[in-house]
Tab-separated table of C-alpha atoms in Angstrom:
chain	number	residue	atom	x	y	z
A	1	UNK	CA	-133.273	-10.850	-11.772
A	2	UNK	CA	-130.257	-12.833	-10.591
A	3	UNK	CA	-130.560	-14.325	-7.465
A	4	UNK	CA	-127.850	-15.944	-5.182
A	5	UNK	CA	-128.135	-18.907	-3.046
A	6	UNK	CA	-125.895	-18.098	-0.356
A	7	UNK	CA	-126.694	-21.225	1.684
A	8	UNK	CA	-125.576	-22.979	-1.509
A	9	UNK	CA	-122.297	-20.396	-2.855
A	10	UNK	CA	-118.867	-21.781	-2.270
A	11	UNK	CA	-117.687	-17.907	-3.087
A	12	UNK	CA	-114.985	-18.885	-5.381
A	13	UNK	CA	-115.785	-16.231	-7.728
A	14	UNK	CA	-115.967	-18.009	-11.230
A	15	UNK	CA	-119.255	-15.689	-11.565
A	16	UNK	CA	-117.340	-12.529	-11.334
A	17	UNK	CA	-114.761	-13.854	-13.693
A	18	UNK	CA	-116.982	-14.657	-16.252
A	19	UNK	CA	-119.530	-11.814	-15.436
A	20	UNK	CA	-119.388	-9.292	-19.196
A	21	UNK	CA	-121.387	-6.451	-17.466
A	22	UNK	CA	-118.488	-6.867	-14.250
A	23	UNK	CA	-121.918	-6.552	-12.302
A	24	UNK	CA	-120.387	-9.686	-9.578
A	25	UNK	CA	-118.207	-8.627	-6.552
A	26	UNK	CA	-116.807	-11.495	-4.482
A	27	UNK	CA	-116.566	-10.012	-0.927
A	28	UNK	CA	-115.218	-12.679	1.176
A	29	UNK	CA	-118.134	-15.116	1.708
A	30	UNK	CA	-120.721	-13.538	-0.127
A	31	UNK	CA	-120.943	-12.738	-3.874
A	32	UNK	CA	-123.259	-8.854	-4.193
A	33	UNK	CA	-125.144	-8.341	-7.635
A	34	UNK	CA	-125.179	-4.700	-8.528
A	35	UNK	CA	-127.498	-3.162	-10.855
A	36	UNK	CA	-125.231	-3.416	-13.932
A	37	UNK	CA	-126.641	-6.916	-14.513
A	38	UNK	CA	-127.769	-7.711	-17.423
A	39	UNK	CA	-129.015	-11.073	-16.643
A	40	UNK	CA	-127.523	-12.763	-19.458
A	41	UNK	CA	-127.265	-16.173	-17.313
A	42	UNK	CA	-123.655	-16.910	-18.285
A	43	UNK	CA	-122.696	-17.013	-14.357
A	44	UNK	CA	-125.483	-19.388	-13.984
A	45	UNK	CA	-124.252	-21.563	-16.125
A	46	UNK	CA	-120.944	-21.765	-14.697
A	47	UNK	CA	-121.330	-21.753	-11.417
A	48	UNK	CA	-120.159	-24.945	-9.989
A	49	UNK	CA	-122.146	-25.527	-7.200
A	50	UNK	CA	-125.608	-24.136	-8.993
A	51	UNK	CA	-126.247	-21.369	-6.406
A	52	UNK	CA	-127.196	-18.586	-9.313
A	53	UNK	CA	-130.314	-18.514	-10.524
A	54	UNK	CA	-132.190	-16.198	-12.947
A	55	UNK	CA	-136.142	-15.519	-12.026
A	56	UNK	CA	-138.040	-15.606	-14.927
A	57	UNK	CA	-139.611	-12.575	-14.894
A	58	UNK	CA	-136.314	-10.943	-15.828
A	59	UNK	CA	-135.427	-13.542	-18.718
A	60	UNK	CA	-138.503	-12.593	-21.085
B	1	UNK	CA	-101.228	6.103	3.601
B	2	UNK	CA	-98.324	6.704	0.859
B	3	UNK	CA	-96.029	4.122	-0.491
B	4	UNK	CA	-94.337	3.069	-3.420
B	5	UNK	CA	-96.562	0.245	-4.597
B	6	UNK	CA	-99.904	-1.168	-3.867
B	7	UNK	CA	-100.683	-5.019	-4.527
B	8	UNK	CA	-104.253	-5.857	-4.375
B	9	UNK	CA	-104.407	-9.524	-3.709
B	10	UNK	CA	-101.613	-11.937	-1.211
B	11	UNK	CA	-101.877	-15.080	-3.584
B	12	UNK	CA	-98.739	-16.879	-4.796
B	13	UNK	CA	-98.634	-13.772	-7.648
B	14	UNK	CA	-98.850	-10.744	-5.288
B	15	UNK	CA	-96.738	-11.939	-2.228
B	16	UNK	CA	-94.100	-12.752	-4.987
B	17	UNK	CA	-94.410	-9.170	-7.031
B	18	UNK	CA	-94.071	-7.668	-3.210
B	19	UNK	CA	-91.375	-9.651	-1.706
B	20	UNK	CA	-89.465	-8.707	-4.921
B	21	UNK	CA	-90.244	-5.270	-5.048
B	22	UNK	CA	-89.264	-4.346	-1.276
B	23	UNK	CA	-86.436	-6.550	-1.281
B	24	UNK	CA	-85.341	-3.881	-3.919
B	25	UNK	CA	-85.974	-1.130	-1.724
B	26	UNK	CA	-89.983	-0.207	-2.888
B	27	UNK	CA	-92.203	0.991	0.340
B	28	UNK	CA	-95.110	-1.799	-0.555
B	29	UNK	CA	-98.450	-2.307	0.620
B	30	UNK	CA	-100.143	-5.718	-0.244
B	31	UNK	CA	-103.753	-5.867	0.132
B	32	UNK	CA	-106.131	-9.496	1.358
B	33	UNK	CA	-109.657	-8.857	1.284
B	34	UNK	CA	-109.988	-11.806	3.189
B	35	UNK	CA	-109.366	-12.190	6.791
B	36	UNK	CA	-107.035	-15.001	6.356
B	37	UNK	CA	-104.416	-15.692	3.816
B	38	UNK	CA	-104.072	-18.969	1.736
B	39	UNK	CA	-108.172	-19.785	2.413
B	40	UNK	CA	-110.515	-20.862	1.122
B	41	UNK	CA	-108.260	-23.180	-1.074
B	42	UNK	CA	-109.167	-23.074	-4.977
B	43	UNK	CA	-106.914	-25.060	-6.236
B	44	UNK	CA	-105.676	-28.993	-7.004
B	45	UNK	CA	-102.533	-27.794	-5.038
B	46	UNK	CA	-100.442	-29.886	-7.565
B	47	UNK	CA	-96.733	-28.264	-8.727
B	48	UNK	CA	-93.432	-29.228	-10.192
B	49	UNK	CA	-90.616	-29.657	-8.162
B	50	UNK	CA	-87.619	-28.335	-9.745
B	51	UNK	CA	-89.813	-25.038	-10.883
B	52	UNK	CA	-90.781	-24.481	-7.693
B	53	UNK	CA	-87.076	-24.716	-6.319
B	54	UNK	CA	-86.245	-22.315	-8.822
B	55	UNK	CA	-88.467	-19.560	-6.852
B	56	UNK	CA	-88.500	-20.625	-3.484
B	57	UNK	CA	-86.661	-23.075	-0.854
B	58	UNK	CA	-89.452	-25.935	-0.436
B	59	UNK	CA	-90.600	-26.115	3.175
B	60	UNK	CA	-91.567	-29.191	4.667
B	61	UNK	CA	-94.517	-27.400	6.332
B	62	UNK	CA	-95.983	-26.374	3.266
B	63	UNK	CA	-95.348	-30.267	1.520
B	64	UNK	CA	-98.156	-32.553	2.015
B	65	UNK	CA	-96.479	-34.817	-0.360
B	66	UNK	CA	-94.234	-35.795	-3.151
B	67	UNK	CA	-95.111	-37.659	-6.312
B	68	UNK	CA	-93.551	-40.198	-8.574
B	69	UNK	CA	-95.069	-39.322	-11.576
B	70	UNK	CA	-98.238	-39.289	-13.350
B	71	UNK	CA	-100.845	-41.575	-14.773
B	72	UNK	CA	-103.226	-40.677	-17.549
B	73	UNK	CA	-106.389	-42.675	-18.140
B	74	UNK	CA	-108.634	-42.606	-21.436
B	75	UNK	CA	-111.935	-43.084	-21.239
B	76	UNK	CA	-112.071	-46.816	-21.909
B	77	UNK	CA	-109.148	-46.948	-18.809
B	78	UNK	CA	-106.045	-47.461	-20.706
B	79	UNK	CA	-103.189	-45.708	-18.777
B	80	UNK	CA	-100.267	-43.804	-19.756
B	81	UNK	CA	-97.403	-43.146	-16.754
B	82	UNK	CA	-94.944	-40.463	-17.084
B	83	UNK	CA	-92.082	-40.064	-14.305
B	84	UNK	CA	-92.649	-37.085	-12.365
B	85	UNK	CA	-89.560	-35.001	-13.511
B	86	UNK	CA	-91.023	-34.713	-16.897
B	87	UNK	CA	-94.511	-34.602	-16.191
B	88	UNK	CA	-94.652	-30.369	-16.349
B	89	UNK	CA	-95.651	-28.177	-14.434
B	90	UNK	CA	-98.349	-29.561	-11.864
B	91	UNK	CA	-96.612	-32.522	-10.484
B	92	UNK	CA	-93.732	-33.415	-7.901
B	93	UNK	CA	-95.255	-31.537	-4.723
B	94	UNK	CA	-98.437	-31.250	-3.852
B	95	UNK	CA	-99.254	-28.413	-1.544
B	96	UNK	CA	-100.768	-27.500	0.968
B	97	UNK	CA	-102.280	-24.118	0.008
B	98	UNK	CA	-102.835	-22.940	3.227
B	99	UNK	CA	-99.808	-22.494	4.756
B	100	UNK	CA	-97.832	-22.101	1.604
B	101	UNK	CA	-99.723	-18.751	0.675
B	102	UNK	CA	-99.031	-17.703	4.111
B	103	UNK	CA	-95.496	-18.505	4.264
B	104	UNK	CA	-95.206	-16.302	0.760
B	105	UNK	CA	-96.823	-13.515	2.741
B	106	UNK	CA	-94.701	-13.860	5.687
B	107	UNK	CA	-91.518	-14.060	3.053
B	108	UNK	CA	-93.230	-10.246	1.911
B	109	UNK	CA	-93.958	-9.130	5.123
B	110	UNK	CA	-89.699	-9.741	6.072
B	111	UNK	CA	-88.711	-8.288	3.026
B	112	UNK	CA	-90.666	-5.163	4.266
B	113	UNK	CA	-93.870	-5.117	2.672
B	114	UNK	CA	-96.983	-3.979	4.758
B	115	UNK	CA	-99.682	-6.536	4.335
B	116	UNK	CA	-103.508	-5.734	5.251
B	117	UNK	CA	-105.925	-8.176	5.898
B	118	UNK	CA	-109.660	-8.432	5.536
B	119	UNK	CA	-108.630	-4.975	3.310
B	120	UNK	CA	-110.637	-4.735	0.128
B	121	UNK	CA	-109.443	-2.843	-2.763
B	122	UNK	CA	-112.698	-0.719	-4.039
B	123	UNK	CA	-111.512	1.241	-6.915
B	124	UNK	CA	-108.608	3.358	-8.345
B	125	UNK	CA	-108.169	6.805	-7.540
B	126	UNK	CA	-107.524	9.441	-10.034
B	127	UNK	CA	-106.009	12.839	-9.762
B	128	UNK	CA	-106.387	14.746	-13.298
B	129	UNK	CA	-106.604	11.676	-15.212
B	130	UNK	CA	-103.281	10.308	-13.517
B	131	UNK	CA	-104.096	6.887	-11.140
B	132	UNK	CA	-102.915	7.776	-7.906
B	133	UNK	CA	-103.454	4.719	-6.246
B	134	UNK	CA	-106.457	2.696	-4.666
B	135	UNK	CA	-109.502	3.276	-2.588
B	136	UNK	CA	-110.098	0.166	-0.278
B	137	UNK	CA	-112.175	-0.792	3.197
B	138	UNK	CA	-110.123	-2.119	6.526
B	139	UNK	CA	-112.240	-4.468	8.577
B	140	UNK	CA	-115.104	-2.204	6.921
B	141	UNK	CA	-113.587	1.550	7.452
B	142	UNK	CA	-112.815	3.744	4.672
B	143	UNK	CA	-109.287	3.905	3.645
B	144	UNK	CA	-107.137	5.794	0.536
B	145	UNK	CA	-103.398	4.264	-0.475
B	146	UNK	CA	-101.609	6.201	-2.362
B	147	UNK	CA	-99.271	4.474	-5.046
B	148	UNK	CA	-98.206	5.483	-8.324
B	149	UNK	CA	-98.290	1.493	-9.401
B	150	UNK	CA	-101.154	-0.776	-8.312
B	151	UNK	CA	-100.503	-4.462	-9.181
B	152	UNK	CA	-103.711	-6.338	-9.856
B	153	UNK	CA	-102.928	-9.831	-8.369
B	154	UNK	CA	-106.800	-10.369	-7.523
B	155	UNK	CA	-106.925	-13.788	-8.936
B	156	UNK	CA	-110.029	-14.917	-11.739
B	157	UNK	CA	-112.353	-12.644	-9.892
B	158	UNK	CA	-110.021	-10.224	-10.770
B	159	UNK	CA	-111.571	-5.949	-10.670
B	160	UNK	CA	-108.199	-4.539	-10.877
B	161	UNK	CA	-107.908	-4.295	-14.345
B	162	UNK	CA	-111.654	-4.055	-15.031
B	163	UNK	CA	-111.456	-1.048	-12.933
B	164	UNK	CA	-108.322	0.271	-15.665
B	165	UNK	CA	-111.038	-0.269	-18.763
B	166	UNK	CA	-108.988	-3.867	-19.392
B	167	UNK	CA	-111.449	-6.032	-20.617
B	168	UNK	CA	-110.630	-9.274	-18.172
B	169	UNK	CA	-114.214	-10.986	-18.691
B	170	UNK	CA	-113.972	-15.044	-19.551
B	171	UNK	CA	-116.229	-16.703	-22.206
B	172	UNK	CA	-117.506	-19.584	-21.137
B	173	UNK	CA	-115.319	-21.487	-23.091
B	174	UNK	CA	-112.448	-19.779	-21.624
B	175	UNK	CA	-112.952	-21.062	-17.907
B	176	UNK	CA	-112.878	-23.961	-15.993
B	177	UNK	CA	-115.252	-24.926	-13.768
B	178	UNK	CA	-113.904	-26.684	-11.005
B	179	UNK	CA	-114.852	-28.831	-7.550
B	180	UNK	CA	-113.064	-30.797	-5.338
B	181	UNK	CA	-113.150	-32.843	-2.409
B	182	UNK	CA	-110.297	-33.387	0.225
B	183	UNK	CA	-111.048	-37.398	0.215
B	184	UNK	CA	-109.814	-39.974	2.464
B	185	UNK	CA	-109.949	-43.672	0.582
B	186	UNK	CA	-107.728	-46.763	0.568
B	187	UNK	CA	-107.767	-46.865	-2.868
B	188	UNK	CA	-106.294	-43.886	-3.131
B	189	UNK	CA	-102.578	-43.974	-4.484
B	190	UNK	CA	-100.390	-42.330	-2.628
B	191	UNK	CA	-97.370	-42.578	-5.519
B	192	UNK	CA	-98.884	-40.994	-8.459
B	193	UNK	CA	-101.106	-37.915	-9.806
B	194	UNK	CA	-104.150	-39.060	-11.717
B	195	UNK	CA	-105.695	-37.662	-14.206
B	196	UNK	CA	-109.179	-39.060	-15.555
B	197	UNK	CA	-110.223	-37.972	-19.401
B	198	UNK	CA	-113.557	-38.921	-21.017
B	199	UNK	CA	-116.859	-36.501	-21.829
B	200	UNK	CA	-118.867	-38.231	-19.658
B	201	UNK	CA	-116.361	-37.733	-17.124
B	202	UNK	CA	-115.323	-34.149	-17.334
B	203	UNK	CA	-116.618	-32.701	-20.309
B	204	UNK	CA	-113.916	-30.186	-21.797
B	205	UNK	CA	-111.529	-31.145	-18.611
B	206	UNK	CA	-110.693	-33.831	-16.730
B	207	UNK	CA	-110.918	-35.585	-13.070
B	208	UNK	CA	-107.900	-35.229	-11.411
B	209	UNK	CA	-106.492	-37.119	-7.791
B	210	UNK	CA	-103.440	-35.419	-6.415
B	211	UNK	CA	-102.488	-37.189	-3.019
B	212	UNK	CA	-101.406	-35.497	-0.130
B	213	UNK	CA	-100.275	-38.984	2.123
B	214	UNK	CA	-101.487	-41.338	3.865
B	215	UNK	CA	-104.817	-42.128	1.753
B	216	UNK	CA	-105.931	-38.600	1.589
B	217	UNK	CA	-106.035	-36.729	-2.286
B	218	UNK	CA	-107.679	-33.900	-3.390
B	219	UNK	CA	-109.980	-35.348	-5.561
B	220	UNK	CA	-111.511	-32.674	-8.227
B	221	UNK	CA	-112.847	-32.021	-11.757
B	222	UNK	CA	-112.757	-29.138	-14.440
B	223	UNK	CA	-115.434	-29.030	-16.980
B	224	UNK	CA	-115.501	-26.705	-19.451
B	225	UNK	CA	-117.452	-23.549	-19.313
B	226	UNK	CA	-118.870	-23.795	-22.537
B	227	UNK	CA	-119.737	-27.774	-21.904
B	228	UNK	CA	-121.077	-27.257	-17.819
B	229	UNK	CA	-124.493	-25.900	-16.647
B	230	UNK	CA	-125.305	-24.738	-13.671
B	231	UNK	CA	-124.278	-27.429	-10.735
B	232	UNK	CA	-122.382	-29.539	-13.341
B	233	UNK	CA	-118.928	-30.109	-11.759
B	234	UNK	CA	-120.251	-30.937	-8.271
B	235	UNK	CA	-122.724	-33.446	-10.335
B	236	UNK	CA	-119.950	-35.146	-11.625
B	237	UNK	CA	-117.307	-35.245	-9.420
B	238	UNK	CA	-120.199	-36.907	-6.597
B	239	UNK	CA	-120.962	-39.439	-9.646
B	240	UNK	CA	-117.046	-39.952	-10.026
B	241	UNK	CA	-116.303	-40.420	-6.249
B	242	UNK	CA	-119.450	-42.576	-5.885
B	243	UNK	CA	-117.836	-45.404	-8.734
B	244	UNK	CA	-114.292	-45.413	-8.017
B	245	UNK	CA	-113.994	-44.498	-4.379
B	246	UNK	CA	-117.621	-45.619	-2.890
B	247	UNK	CA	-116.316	-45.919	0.436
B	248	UNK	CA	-114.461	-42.586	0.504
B	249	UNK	CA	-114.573	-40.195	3.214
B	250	UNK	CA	-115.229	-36.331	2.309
B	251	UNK	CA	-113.266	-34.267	4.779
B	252	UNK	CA	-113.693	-30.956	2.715
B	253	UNK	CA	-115.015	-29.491	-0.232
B	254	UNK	CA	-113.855	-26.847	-2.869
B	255	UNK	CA	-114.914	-24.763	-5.674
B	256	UNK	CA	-113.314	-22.930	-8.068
B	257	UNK	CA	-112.990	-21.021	-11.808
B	258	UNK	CA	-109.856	-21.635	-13.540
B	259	UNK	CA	-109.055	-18.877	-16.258
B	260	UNK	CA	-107.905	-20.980	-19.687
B	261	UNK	CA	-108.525	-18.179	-22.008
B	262	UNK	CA	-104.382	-18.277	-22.949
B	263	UNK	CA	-102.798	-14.758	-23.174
B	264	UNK	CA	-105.081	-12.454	-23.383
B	265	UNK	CA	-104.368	-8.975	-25.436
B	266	UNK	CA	-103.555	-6.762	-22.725
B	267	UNK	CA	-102.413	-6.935	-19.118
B	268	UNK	CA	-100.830	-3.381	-18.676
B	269	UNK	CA	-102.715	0.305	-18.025
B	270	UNK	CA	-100.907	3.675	-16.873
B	271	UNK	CA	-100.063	2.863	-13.357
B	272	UNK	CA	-101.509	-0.728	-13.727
B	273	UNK	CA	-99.733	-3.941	-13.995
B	274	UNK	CA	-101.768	-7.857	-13.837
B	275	UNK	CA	-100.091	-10.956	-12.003
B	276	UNK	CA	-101.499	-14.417	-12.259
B	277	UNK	CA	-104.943	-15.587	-12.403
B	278	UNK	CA	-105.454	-11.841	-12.636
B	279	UNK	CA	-103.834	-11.358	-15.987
B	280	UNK	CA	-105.378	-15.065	-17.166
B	281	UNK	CA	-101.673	-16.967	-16.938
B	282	UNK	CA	-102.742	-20.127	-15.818
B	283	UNK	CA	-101.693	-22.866	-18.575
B	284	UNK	CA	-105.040	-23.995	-20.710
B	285	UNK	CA	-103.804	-27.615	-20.648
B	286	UNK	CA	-103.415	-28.359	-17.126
B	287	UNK	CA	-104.994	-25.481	-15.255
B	288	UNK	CA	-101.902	-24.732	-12.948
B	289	UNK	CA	-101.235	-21.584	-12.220
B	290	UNK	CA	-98.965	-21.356	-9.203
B	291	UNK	CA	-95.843	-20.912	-11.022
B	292	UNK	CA	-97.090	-18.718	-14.088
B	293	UNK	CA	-98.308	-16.271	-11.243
B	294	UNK	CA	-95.137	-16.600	-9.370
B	295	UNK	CA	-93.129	-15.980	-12.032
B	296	UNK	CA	-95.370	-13.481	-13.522
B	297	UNK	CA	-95.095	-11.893	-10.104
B	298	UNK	CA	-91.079	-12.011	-9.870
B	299	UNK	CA	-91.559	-9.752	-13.201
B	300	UNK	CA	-93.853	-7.452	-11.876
B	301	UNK	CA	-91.659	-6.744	-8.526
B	302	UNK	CA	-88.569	-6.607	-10.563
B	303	UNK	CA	-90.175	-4.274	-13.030
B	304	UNK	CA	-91.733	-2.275	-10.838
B	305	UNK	CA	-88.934	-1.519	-8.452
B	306	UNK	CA	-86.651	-0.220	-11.717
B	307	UNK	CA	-89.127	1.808	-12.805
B	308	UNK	CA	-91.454	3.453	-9.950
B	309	UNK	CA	-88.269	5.218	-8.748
B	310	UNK	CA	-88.293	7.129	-12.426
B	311	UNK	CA	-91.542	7.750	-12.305
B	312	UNK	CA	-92.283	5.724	-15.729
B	313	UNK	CA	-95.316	3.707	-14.948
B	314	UNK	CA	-97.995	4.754	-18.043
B	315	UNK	CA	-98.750	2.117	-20.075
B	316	UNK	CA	-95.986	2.481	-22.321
B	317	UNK	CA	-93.467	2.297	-20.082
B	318	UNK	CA	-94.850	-0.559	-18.667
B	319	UNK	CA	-94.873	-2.569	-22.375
B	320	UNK	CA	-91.621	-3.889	-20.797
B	321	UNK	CA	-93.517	-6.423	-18.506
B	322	UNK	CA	-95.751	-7.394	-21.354
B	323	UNK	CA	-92.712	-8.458	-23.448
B	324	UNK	CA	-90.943	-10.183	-20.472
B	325	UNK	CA	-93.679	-11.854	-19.397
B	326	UNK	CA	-95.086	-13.177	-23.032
B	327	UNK	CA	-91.600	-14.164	-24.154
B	328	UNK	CA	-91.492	-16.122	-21.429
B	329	UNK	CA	-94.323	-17.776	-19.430
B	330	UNK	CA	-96.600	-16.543	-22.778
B	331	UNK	CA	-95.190	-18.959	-24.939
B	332	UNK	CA	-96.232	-22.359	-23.129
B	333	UNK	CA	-99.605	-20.262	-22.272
B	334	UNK	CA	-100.366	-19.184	-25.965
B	335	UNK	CA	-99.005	-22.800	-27.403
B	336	UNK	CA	-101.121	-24.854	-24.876
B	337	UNK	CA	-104.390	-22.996	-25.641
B	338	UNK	CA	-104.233	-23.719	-29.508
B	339	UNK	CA	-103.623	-27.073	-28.136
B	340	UNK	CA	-106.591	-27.521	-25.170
B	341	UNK	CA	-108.725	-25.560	-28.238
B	342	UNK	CA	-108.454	-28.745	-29.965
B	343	UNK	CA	-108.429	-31.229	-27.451
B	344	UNK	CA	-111.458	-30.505	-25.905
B	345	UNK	CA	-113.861	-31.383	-28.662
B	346	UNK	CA	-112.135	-34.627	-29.303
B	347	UNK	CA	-114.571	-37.617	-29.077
B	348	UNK	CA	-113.958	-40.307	-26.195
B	349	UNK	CA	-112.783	-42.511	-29.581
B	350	UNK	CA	-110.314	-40.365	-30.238
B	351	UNK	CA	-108.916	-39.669	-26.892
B	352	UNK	CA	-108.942	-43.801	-26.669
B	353	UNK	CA	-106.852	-44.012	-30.135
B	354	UNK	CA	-104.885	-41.385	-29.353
B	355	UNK	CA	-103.620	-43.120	-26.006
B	356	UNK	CA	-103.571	-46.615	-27.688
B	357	UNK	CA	-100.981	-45.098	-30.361
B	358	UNK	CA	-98.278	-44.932	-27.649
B	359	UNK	CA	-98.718	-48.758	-27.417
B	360	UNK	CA	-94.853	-49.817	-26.923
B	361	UNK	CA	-93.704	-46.632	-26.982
B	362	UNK	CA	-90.777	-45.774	-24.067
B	363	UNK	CA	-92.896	-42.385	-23.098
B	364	UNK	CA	-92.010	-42.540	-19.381
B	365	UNK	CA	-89.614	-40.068	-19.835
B	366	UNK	CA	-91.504	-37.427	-21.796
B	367	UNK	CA	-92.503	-33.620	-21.058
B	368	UNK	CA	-95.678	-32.457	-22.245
B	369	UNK	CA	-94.177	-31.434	-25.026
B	370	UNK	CA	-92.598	-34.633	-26.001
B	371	UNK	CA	-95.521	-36.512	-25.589
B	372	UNK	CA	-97.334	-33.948	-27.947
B	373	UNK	CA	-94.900	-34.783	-30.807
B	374	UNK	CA	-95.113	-38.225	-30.532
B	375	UNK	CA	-98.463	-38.440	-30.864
B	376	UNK	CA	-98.225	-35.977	-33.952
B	377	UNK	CA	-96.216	-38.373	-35.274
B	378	UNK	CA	-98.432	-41.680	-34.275
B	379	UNK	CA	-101.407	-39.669	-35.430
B	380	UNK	CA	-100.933	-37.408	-38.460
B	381	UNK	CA	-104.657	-37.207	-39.461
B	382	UNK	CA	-106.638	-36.834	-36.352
B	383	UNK	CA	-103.421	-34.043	-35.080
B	384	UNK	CA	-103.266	-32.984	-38.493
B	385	UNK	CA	-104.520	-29.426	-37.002
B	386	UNK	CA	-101.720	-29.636	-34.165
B	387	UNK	CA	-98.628	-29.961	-36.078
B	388	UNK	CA	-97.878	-26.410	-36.815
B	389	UNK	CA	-97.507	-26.300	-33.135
B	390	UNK	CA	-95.229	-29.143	-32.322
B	391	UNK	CA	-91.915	-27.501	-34.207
């Protein structure tokens, strides 16, 4: 499962650009995961400030 | 609520495409989801002078400063200064984001556009397969617009033309991953936009300081997608600041994605039509955007305003803005992602040789362009790849 940091999130929305499955929605100061994720980790990745984070559970 | 055209998004892009469009007579609604325009900043703020002038009369409010020119440093710190006339598209002003998005609004709102804040587009709406315009939230109430054009100006997080089945998603290879600080330092020159290159440095980008006076710059880097993990660009740019400006002074601190996928295949739909970041026209090389998605946006209002009265919006009506657009801002797009394709695996020797070649060479008064040819010409093997593009 993705999980957002929102203490850490900048909300500048790279996620959602990058996002294939368009699961990411930038809503002013918040990003909101819906269940379209396929938690394929490429948001993670680019995030800039390293607020995304993938639980493993969901990766295996 | 009925009007002519909807515009999802008051960046640079959709205040342009609206200003246009009602000063040409279109009833025009232009959409923020955010409660204030021109914030959070995502963005170096840096822009060229004379095409700025060509799209709007500069405003000292909106200036934090003007530049003389560039300076480029390779990784072992040999410099390269161009004067700021030829230096493109992302120096001569730098901005100040804030009020300059605003002012664009305002330059909408006189021109008789109806802008919404803290409105959020949530979908299209469809009647028998025809878009009829957008479903959206104001300050958190549900509310239709009905358009027979939406304009997706809604920046890299774009949904607009997601929304129209156009694929907008970037490959990590395709975005930049930005951070920046607004950074007081003495060191800081006040004269000159600087750009840093090396992979240690900014892999796939580069660290950039564009001064806004008085010992302030904003101080950022881009990594590539493909090269960053998670955190990266904040990593490095705190590892940056901490060498060459130890004493500096953080006043704020940005984040951002910058789309350099270069044109991608579509950015039309029936009744759909993407502006700037939205439809990926930032330029792969340098990562402005500004004036891509204003011109892309004086396009789009044109367009639209000749053709929503005639009721041709489908998507081949609207091939029109794909030509204009491509023939225009497309070429410099398209040409400087073959070039940033090859650029960005080049090895910290090569970006050092490459700079060393213009040893003695009179490049002050070179475009980006210019500066490619010549080192074509200094370097035939390592550009070898690069020629084809350099005509």
């Amino acid at each position: 499962m993705l999980l957002v940091n929102r203490y850490k999130c900048g909300y500048c929305g790279a996620c959602v650009g990058v996002c294939p499955a368009a699961a990411l929605e930038l809503v002013e100061t918040w990003i909101e995961v819906n269940d379209d994720c396929i938690s394929c980790g490429r948001c993670t990745k680019i995030c800039p400030l390293g607020a995304l984070e993938l639980t493993k559970e969901a990766q295996a | 609520m009925k009007c002519d055209l909807v515009v999802v998004g008051a960046g640079p892009a959709g205040s342009m495409t609206a200003k246009v469009a009602a000063e040409a007579g279109l009833n025009v609604v232009m959409l923020e989801k955010r409660q204030e325009i021109g914030d959070p900043v995502r963005c170096a703020e840096g822009v060229s002078k004379a095409a700025l002038r060509e799209l709007v009369e500069p405003d000292p409010v909106w200036v934090s400063a003007e530049v003389k020119g560039a300076r480029i440093r390779a990784p072992d710190g040999t410099e390269i200064v161009i004067s700021e006339d030829r230096a493109g598209a992302e120096v001569g002003y730098v901005l100040e984001r804030k009020v300059f998005d605003r002012a664009l609004a305002l330059d909408a709102a006189e021109a008789g556009a109806k802008v919404m804040v803290k409105t959020r587009a949530l979908g299209l709406l469809e009647e028998g397969g025809v878009l009829t315009g957008v479903s959206a939230q104001f300050v958190g109430e549900s509310l239709k617009i009905e358009a027979p054009l939406v304009i997706g100006a809604d920046g890299v997080e774009s949904k607009v033309g997601r929304w129209a089945g156009i694929d907008t998603a970037l490959k990590p290879k395709d975005i930049e991953t930005c951070a920046q600080f607004l950074l007081l330092d003495e060191g800081i020159d006040d004269e000159y936009c600087e750009f840093y290159l090396g992979n240690e440095i900014a892999p796939g980008g580069y660290v950039w300081s564009f001064p806004k006076g008085q010992s302030i710059a904003n101080v950022g880097i881009g990594v590539l997608g493909s090269k960053a993990n998670s955190g990266t660009p904040v990593m490095l740019l705190r590892e940056f600041v901490k060498k060459r400006f130890p004493e500096g002074k953080i006043l704020e601190m940005m984040v951002g994605g910058v789309p350099v996928s270069g044109p991608i295949e579509t950015t039309t739909a029936d009744g759909i039509i993407l502006v700037g970041d939205a439809a990926r026209q930032s330029d792969p090389i340098t990562g402005g955007g500004i004036i891509n998605a204003m011109r892309a946006g004086v396009l789009a209002g044109d367009i639209a305003a000749e053709l929503v009265p005639k009721g041709e919006v489908d998507k081949t009506s609207l091939q029109v803005y794909e030509k204009r657009w491509r023939e225009t801002i497309g070429k410099s797009i398209a040409r400087n992602f073959a070039v940033k394709e090859f650029f960005v695996d080049l090895t910290d020797d090569d970006l050092n040789r490459l700079t060393h070649s213009l040893d003695g060479i009179d490049i002050a008064q070179l475009d980006l362009r210019g500066l490619l040819k010549v080192l074509v010409r200094q370097n035939p093997k390592l550009l070898l790849k690069l020629r084809h593009l350099i005509v």
